[in-house]
């Protein structure tokens, strides 16, 4: 299981997005938070900015849609060039159909869960997905403190992935930093979204490398990875 680091441009300078995208060379994906001021109390960016970012960087885009009516809008982000599209199960009317549509259009399909949403009711959906996102803060704003109470949920999700023998990426997003990434990796995450921990650093690319090293070392000693 390869560790992946996805810097979140929510913490970047929106006036310099092209340069900020280039500043994280070596990242696996560029995480793009799309918010509509309805599903979450914040408004960020949409399809035109994603189209521009695709032209500005060779790093593939991981679009996290924190929006209502996601069944309607998610396919447009695939058309805009996103390599991975994450929808919130709380906002999806037909999550299996939507995941299949995203995959059929050529992108990776990912489903996100808010902190209070349990994983267990969605066990049967896991084979339809390429990635599952466990939110480790309430979605809507960057810079929030990591919620330690999400670690057991990450562990339970990893157990379900292993139980079904799935090659499913397990992503965490919210408060991921040098002080929390090892706990997330030990619990079972292998894809890490980091915003202020990367873009708040004097050298964002070096911050990506440092976080990757921490996560790799923690994964190497994690029980779930040793059993895999």
mmCIF file with all atom_site columns, C-alpha atoms in Angstrom, residues 37-182:
data_model
loop_
_atom_site.group_PDB
_atom_site.id
_atom_site.type_symbol
_atom_site.label_atom_id
_atom_site.label_alt_id
_atom_site.label_comp_id
_atom_site.label_asym_id
_atom_site.label_entity_id
_atom_site.label_seq_id
_atom_site.pdbx_PDB_ins_code
_atom_site.Cartn_x
_atom_site.Cartn_y
_atom_site.Cartn_z
_atom_site.occupancy
_atom_site.B_iso_or_equiv
_atom_site.pdbx_formal_charge
_atom_site.auth_seq_id
_atom_site.auth_comp_id
_atom_site.auth_asym_id
_atom_site.auth_atom_id
_atom_site.pdbx_PDB_model_num
ATOM 1   C CA . UNK A 1 37  ? -22.509 27.440 0.769   1.00 0.00 ? 37  UNK A CA 1
ATOM 2   C CA . UNK A 1 38  ? -25.459 25.030 1.117   1.00 0.00 ? 38  UNK A CA 1
ATOM 3   C CA . UNK A 1 39  ? -24.119 21.585 2.010   1.00 0.00 ? 39  UNK A CA 1
ATOM 4   C CA . UNK A 1 40  ? -21.410 23.360 4.002   1.00 0.00 ? 40  UNK A CA 1
ATOM 5   C CA . UNK A 1 41  ? -21.365 26.991 5.237   1.00 0.00 ? 41  UNK A CA 1
ATOM 6   C CA . UNK A 1 42  ? -18.615 28.148 2.896   1.00 0.00 ? 42  UNK A CA 1
ATOM 7   C CA . UNK A 1 43  ? -18.226 29.001 -0.779  1.00 0.00 ? 43  UNK A CA 1
ATOM 8   C CA . UNK A 1 44  ? -15.042 28.175 -2.683  1.00 0.00 ? 44  UNK A CA 1
ATOM 9   C CA . UNK A 1 45  ? -14.654 27.359 -6.360  1.00 0.00 ? 45  UNK A CA 1
ATOM 10  C CA . UNK A 1 46  ? -16.269 25.375 -9.146  1.00 0.00 ? 46  UNK A CA 1
ATOM 11  C CA . UNK A 1 47  ? -15.912 23.856 -12.589 1.00 0.00 ? 47  UNK A CA 1
ATOM 12  C CA . UNK A 1 48  ? -14.178 26.802 -14.370 1.00 0.00 ? 48  UNK A CA 1
ATOM 13  C CA . UNK A 1 49  ? -11.373 26.910 -11.784 1.00 0.00 ? 49  UNK A CA 1
ATOM 14  C CA . UNK A 1 50  ? -10.912 23.133 -12.016 1.00 0.00 ? 50  UNK A CA 1
ATOM 15  C CA . UNK A 1 51  ? -10.628 23.443 -15.805 1.00 0.00 ? 51  UNK A CA 1
ATOM 16  C CA . UNK A 1 52  ? -7.961  26.124 -15.340 1.00 0.00 ? 52  UNK A CA 1
ATOM 17  C CA . UNK A 1 53  ? -6.030  24.086 -12.774 1.00 0.00 ? 53  UNK A CA 1
ATOM 18  C CA . UNK A 1 54  ? -5.938  21.087 -15.108 1.00 0.00 ? 54  UNK A CA 1
ATOM 19  C CA . UNK A 1 55  ? -4.107  23.280 -17.616 1.00 0.00 ? 55  UNK A CA 1
ATOM 20  C CA . UNK A 1 56  ? -1.774  24.720 -14.955 1.00 0.00 ? 56  UNK A CA 1
ATOM 21  C CA . UNK A 1 57  ? -0.364  21.520 -13.442 1.00 0.00 ? 57  UNK A CA 1
ATOM 22  C CA . UNK A 1 58  ? 0.627   17.977 -14.363 1.00 0.00 ? 58  UNK A CA 1
ATOM 23  C CA . UNK A 1 59  ? -0.449  16.782 -10.899 1.00 0.00 ? 59  UNK A CA 1
ATOM 24  C CA . UNK A 1 60  ? -3.842  15.047 -11.181 1.00 0.00 ? 60  UNK A CA 1
ATOM 25  C CA . UNK A 1 61  ? -6.779  16.688 -9.435  1.00 0.00 ? 61  UNK A CA 1
ATOM 26  C CA . UNK A 1 62  ? -8.655  15.057 -6.562  1.00 0.00 ? 62  UNK A CA 1
ATOM 27  C CA . UNK A 1 63  ? -11.951 16.988 -6.378  1.00 0.00 ? 63  UNK A CA 1
ATOM 28  C CA . UNK A 1 64  ? -13.857 16.792 -3.078  1.00 0.00 ? 64  UNK A CA 1
ATOM 29  C CA . UNK A 1 65  ? -17.434 17.949 -3.660  1.00 0.00 ? 65  UNK A CA 1
ATOM 30  C CA . UNK A 1 66  ? -19.059 19.385 -0.552  1.00 0.00 ? 66  UNK A CA 1
ATOM 31  C CA . UNK A 1 67  ? -22.183 20.356 -2.418  1.00 0.00 ? 67  UNK A CA 1
ATOM 32  C CA . UNK A 1 68  ? -25.882 19.606 -2.681  1.00 0.00 ? 68  UNK A CA 1
ATOM 33  C CA . UNK A 1 69  ? -27.398 17.866 -5.724  1.00 0.00 ? 69  UNK A CA 1
ATOM 34  C CA . UNK A 1 70  ? -24.102 16.053 -6.216  1.00 0.00 ? 70  UNK A CA 1
ATOM 35  C CA . UNK A 1 71  ? -25.699 13.432 -8.483  1.00 0.00 ? 71  UNK A CA 1
ATOM 36  C CA . UNK A 1 72  ? -26.223 16.211 -11.012 1.00 0.00 ? 72  UNK A CA 1
ATOM 37  C CA . UNK A 1 73  ? -22.934 18.058 -10.615 1.00 0.00 ? 73  UNK A CA 1
ATOM 38  C CA . UNK A 1 74  ? -20.264 15.394 -10.075 1.00 0.00 ? 74  UNK A CA 1
ATOM 39  C CA . UNK A 1 75  ? -20.056 14.294 -13.738 1.00 0.00 ? 75  UNK A CA 1
ATOM 40  C CA . UNK A 1 76  ? -19.217 17.864 -14.735 1.00 0.00 ? 76  UNK A CA 1
ATOM 41  C CA . UNK A 1 77  ? -16.034 17.689 -12.667 1.00 0.00 ? 77  UNK A CA 1
ATOM 42  C CA . UNK A 1 78  ? -14.962 14.577 -14.544 1.00 0.00 ? 78  UNK A CA 1
ATOM 43  C CA . UNK A 1 79  ? -15.611 16.448 -17.789 1.00 0.00 ? 79  UNK A CA 1
ATOM 44  C CA . UNK A 1 80  ? -13.555 19.360 -16.418 1.00 0.00 ? 80  UNK A CA 1
ATOM 45  C CA . UNK A 1 81  ? -10.570 17.031 -16.076 1.00 0.00 ? 81  UNK A CA 1
ATOM 46  C CA . UNK A 1 82  ? -10.595 15.757 -12.487 1.00 0.00 ? 82  UNK A CA 1
ATOM 47  C CA . UNK A 1 83  ? -8.882  12.383 -12.110 1.00 0.00 ? 83  UNK A CA 1
ATOM 48  C CA . UNK A 1 84  ? -10.775 11.558 -8.918  1.00 0.00 ? 84  UNK A CA 1
ATOM 49  C CA . UNK A 1 85  ? -14.166 12.847 -7.797  1.00 0.00 ? 85  UNK A CA 1
ATOM 50  C CA . UNK A 1 86  ? -15.406 12.502 -4.216  1.00 0.00 ? 86  UNK A CA 1
ATOM 51  C CA . UNK A 1 87  ? -19.076 12.919 -3.356  1.00 0.00 ? 87  UNK A CA 1
ATOM 52  C CA . UNK A 1 88  ? -20.593 12.998 0.125   1.00 0.00 ? 88  UNK A CA 1
ATOM 53  C CA . UNK A 1 89  ? -22.913 10.097 0.791   1.00 0.00 ? 89  UNK A CA 1
ATOM 54  C CA . UNK A 1 90  ? -25.054 12.483 2.857   1.00 0.00 ? 90  UNK A CA 1
ATOM 55  C CA . UNK A 1 91  ? -25.716 14.524 -0.304  1.00 0.00 ? 91  UNK A CA 1
ATOM 56  C CA . UNK A 1 92  ? -26.089 11.704 -2.839  1.00 0.00 ? 92  UNK A CA 1
ATOM 57  C CA . UNK A 1 93  ? -29.530 10.456 -3.841  1.00 0.00 ? 93  UNK A CA 1
ATOM 58  C CA . UNK A 1 94  ? -28.144 7.333  -5.557  1.00 0.00 ? 94  UNK A CA 1
ATOM 59  C CA . UNK A 1 95  ? -24.524 6.750  -4.489  1.00 0.00 ? 95  UNK A CA 1
ATOM 60  C CA . UNK A 1 96  ? -24.010 3.459  -6.348  1.00 0.00 ? 96  UNK A CA 1
ATOM 61  C CA . UNK A 1 97  ? -25.352 4.855  -9.592  1.00 0.00 ? 97  UNK A CA 1
ATOM 62  C CA . UNK A 1 98  ? -23.227 7.983  -9.179  1.00 0.00 ? 98  UNK A CA 1
ATOM 63  C CA . UNK A 1 99  ? -20.048 6.015  -8.431  1.00 0.00 ? 99  UNK A CA 1
ATOM 64  C CA . UNK A 1 100 ? -20.631 3.876  -11.510 1.00 0.00 ? 100 UNK A CA 1
ATOM 65  C CA . UNK A 1 101 ? -21.205 6.960  -13.656 1.00 0.00 ? 101 UNK A CA 1
ATOM 66  C CA . UNK A 1 102 ? -17.980 8.603  -12.451 1.00 0.00 ? 102 UNK A CA 1
ATOM 67  C CA . UNK A 1 103 ? -16.032 5.411  -13.170 1.00 0.00 ? 103 UNK A CA 1
ATOM 68  C CA . UNK A 1 104 ? -17.657 4.963  -16.575 1.00 0.00 ? 104 UNK A CA 1
ATOM 69  C CA . UNK A 1 105 ? -16.536 8.486  -17.501 1.00 0.00 ? 105 UNK A CA 1
ATOM 70  C CA . UNK A 1 106 ? -12.923 7.551  -16.724 1.00 0.00 ? 106 UNK A CA 1
ATOM 71  C CA . UNK A 1 107 ? -12.293 9.008  -13.253 1.00 0.00 ? 107 UNK A CA 1
ATOM 72  C CA . UNK A 1 108 ? -11.814 7.384  -9.869  1.00 0.00 ? 108 UNK A CA 1
ATOM 73  C CA . UNK A 1 109 ? -14.986 7.336  -7.767  1.00 0.00 ? 109 UNK A CA 1
ATOM 74  C CA . UNK A 1 110 ? -14.729 8.254  -4.102  1.00 0.00 ? 110 UNK A CA 1
ATOM 75  C CA . UNK A 1 111 ? -17.294 8.594  -1.323  1.00 0.00 ? 111 UNK A CA 1
ATOM 76  C CA . UNK A 1 112 ? -16.902 10.838 1.729   1.00 0.00 ? 112 UNK A CA 1
ATOM 77  C CA . UNK A 1 113 ? -18.380 10.498 5.203   1.00 0.00 ? 113 UNK A CA 1
ATOM 78  C CA . UNK A 1 114 ? -18.877 13.350 7.643   1.00 0.00 ? 114 UNK A CA 1
ATOM 79  C CA . UNK A 1 115 ? -17.606 12.714 11.193  1.00 0.00 ? 115 UNK A CA 1
ATOM 80  C CA . UNK A 1 116 ? -21.036 11.667 12.519  1.00 0.00 ? 116 UNK A CA 1
ATOM 81  C CA . UNK A 1 117 ? -21.803 9.324  9.598   1.00 0.00 ? 117 UNK A CA 1
ATOM 82  C CA . UNK A 1 118 ? -20.952 5.680  10.387  1.00 0.00 ? 118 UNK A CA 1
ATOM 83  C CA . UNK A 1 119 ? -19.222 3.438  7.861   1.00 0.00 ? 119 UNK A CA 1
ATOM 84  C CA . UNK A 1 120 ? -21.104 0.232  8.652   1.00 0.00 ? 120 UNK A CA 1
ATOM 85  C CA . UNK A 1 121 ? -24.345 0.974  6.704   1.00 0.00 ? 121 UNK A CA 1
ATOM 86  C CA . UNK A 1 122 ? -22.260 1.403  3.543   1.00 0.00 ? 122 UNK A CA 1
ATOM 87  C CA . UNK A 1 123 ? -20.209 -1.789 3.727   1.00 0.00 ? 123 UNK A CA 1
ATOM 88  C CA . UNK A 1 124 ? -21.950 -3.260 0.675   1.00 0.00 ? 124 UNK A CA 1
ATOM 89  C CA . UNK A 1 125 ? -21.119 -0.147 -1.376  1.00 0.00 ? 125 UNK A CA 1
ATOM 90  C CA . UNK A 1 126 ? -17.358 -0.401 -0.916  1.00 0.00 ? 126 UNK A CA 1
ATOM 91  C CA . UNK A 1 127 ? -16.698 -2.550 -4.030  1.00 0.00 ? 127 UNK A CA 1
ATOM 92  C CA . UNK A 1 128 ? -18.271 0.244  -6.129  1.00 0.00 ? 128 UNK A CA 1
ATOM 93  C CA . UNK A 1 129 ? -15.608 2.732  -4.995  1.00 0.00 ? 129 UNK A CA 1
ATOM 94  C CA . UNK A 1 130 ? -11.956 3.476  -5.683  1.00 0.00 ? 130 UNK A CA 1
ATOM 95  C CA . UNK A 1 131 ? -11.488 5.511  -2.494  1.00 0.00 ? 131 UNK A CA 1
ATOM 96  C CA . UNK A 1 132 ? -13.308 6.247  0.735   1.00 0.00 ? 132 UNK A CA 1
ATOM 97  C CA . UNK A 1 133 ? -12.785 9.572  2.532   1.00 0.00 ? 133 UNK A CA 1
ATOM 98  C CA . UNK A 1 134 ? -13.150 9.766  6.305   1.00 0.00 ? 134 UNK A CA 1
ATOM 99  C CA . UNK A 1 135 ? -13.528 13.421 7.316   1.00 0.00 ? 135 UNK A CA 1
ATOM 100 C CA . UNK A 1 136 ? -11.445 14.119 10.428  1.00 0.00 ? 136 UNK A CA 1
ATOM 101 C CA . UNK A 1 137 ? -13.039 17.550 10.893  1.00 0.00 ? 137 UNK A CA 1
ATOM 102 C CA . UNK A 1 138 ? -16.499 18.878 10.091  1.00 0.00 ? 138 UNK A CA 1
ATOM 103 C CA . UNK A 1 139 ? -16.357 19.815 6.391   1.00 0.00 ? 139 UNK A CA 1
ATOM 104 C CA . UNK A 1 140 ? -16.514 23.459 5.427   1.00 0.00 ? 140 UNK A CA 1
ATOM 105 C CA . UNK A 1 141 ? -13.359 25.236 6.559   1.00 0.00 ? 141 UNK A CA 1
ATOM 106 C CA . UNK A 1 142 ? -9.622  24.653 6.491   1.00 0.00 ? 142 UNK A CA 1
ATOM 107 C CA . UNK A 1 143 ? -7.347  24.944 9.499   1.00 0.00 ? 143 UNK A CA 1
ATOM 108 C CA . UNK A 1 144 ? -9.558  23.033 11.938  1.00 0.00 ? 144 UNK A CA 1
ATOM 109 C CA . UNK A 1 145 ? -8.197  20.846 14.739  1.00 0.00 ? 145 UNK A CA 1
ATOM 110 C CA . UNK A 1 146 ? -7.995  17.104 14.064  1.00 0.00 ? 146 UNK A CA 1
ATOM 111 C CA . UNK A 1 147 ? -10.753 15.013 15.673  1.00 0.00 ? 147 UNK A CA 1
ATOM 112 C CA . UNK A 1 148 ? -9.064  12.119 17.481  1.00 0.00 ? 148 UNK A CA 1
ATOM 113 C CA . UNK A 1 149 ? -12.429 10.417 17.918  1.00 0.00 ? 149 UNK A CA 1
ATOM 114 C CA . UNK A 1 150 ? -12.306 9.555  14.197  1.00 0.00 ? 150 UNK A CA 1
ATOM 115 C CA . UNK A 1 151 ? -9.385  7.138  14.657  1.00 0.00 ? 151 UNK A CA 1
ATOM 116 C CA . UNK A 1 152 ? -11.582 4.164  15.641  1.00 0.00 ? 152 UNK A CA 1
ATOM 117 C CA . UNK A 1 153 ? -13.738 4.807  12.561  1.00 0.00 ? 153 UNK A CA 1
ATOM 118 C CA . UNK A 1 154 ? -10.624 4.755  10.365  1.00 0.00 ? 154 UNK A CA 1
ATOM 119 C CA . UNK A 1 155 ? -9.656  1.413  11.944  1.00 0.00 ? 155 UNK A CA 1
ATOM 120 C CA . UNK A 1 156 ? -13.123 -0.073 11.405  1.00 0.00 ? 156 UNK A CA 1
ATOM 121 C CA . UNK A 1 157 ? -13.092 1.075  7.788   1.00 0.00 ? 157 UNK A CA 1
ATOM 122 C CA . UNK A 1 158 ? -9.682  -0.485 7.190   1.00 0.00 ? 158 UNK A CA 1
ATOM 123 C CA . UNK A 1 159 ? -10.978 -3.733 8.695   1.00 0.00 ? 159 UNK A CA 1
ATOM 124 C CA . UNK A 1 160 ? -13.927 -3.733 6.287   1.00 0.00 ? 160 UNK A CA 1
ATOM 125 C CA . UNK A 1 161 ? -11.615 -3.070 3.324   1.00 0.00 ? 161 UNK A CA 1
ATOM 126 C CA . UNK A 1 162 ? -9.411  -5.990 4.384   1.00 0.00 ? 162 UNK A CA 1
ATOM 127 C CA . UNK A 1 163 ? -12.418 -8.227 5.070   1.00 0.00 ? 163 UNK A CA 1
ATOM 128 C CA . UNK A 1 164 ? -13.577 -7.858 1.468   1.00 0.00 ? 164 UNK A CA 1
ATOM 129 C CA . UNK A 1 165 ? -10.067 -7.974 -0.026  1.00 0.00 ? 165 UNK A CA 1
ATOM 130 C CA . UNK A 1 166 ? -10.518 -4.608 -1.745  1.00 0.00 ? 166 UNK A CA 1
ATOM 131 C CA . UNK A 1 167 ? -7.832  -2.409 -3.301  1.00 0.00 ? 167 UNK A CA 1
ATOM 132 C CA . UNK A 1 168 ? -9.642  0.619  -1.916  1.00 0.00 ? 168 UNK A CA 1
ATOM 133 C CA . UNK A 1 169 ? -7.735  3.748  -0.939  1.00 0.00 ? 169 UNK A CA 1
ATOM 134 C CA . UNK A 1 170 ? -8.604  5.157  2.477   1.00 0.00 ? 170 UNK A CA 1
ATOM 135 C CA . UNK A 1 171 ? -8.251  8.934  2.622   1.00 0.00 ? 171 UNK A CA 1
ATOM 136 C CA . UNK A 1 172 ? -8.332  11.266 5.623   1.00 0.00 ? 172 UNK A CA 1
ATOM 137 C CA . UNK A 1 173 ? -8.982  14.997 5.392   1.00 0.00 ? 173 UNK A CA 1
ATOM 138 C CA . UNK A 1 174 ? -8.970  17.581 8.170   1.00 0.00 ? 174 UNK A CA 1
ATOM 139 C CA . UNK A 1 175 ? -6.259  18.634 10.589  1.00 0.00 ? 175 UNK A CA 1
ATOM 140 C CA . UNK A 1 176 ? -3.672  16.321 9.021   1.00 0.00 ? 176 UNK A CA 1
ATOM 141 C CA . UNK A 1 177 ? -0.217  17.548 9.993   1.00 0.00 ? 177 UNK A CA 1
ATOM 142 C CA . UNK A 1 178 ? 3.156   16.396 11.299  1.00 0.00 ? 178 UNK A CA 1
ATOM 143 C CA . UNK A 1 179 ? 1.557   15.862 14.711  1.00 0.00 ? 179 UNK A CA 1
ATOM 144 C CA . UNK A 1 180 ? -1.403  13.761 13.486  1.00 0.00 ? 180 UNK A CA 1
ATOM 145 C CA . UNK A 1 181 ? -0.397  11.952 10.280  1.00 0.00 ? 181 UNK A CA 1
ATOM 146 C CA . UNK A 1 182 ? 1.301   9.043  12.055  1.00 0.00 ? 182 UNK A CA 1
#
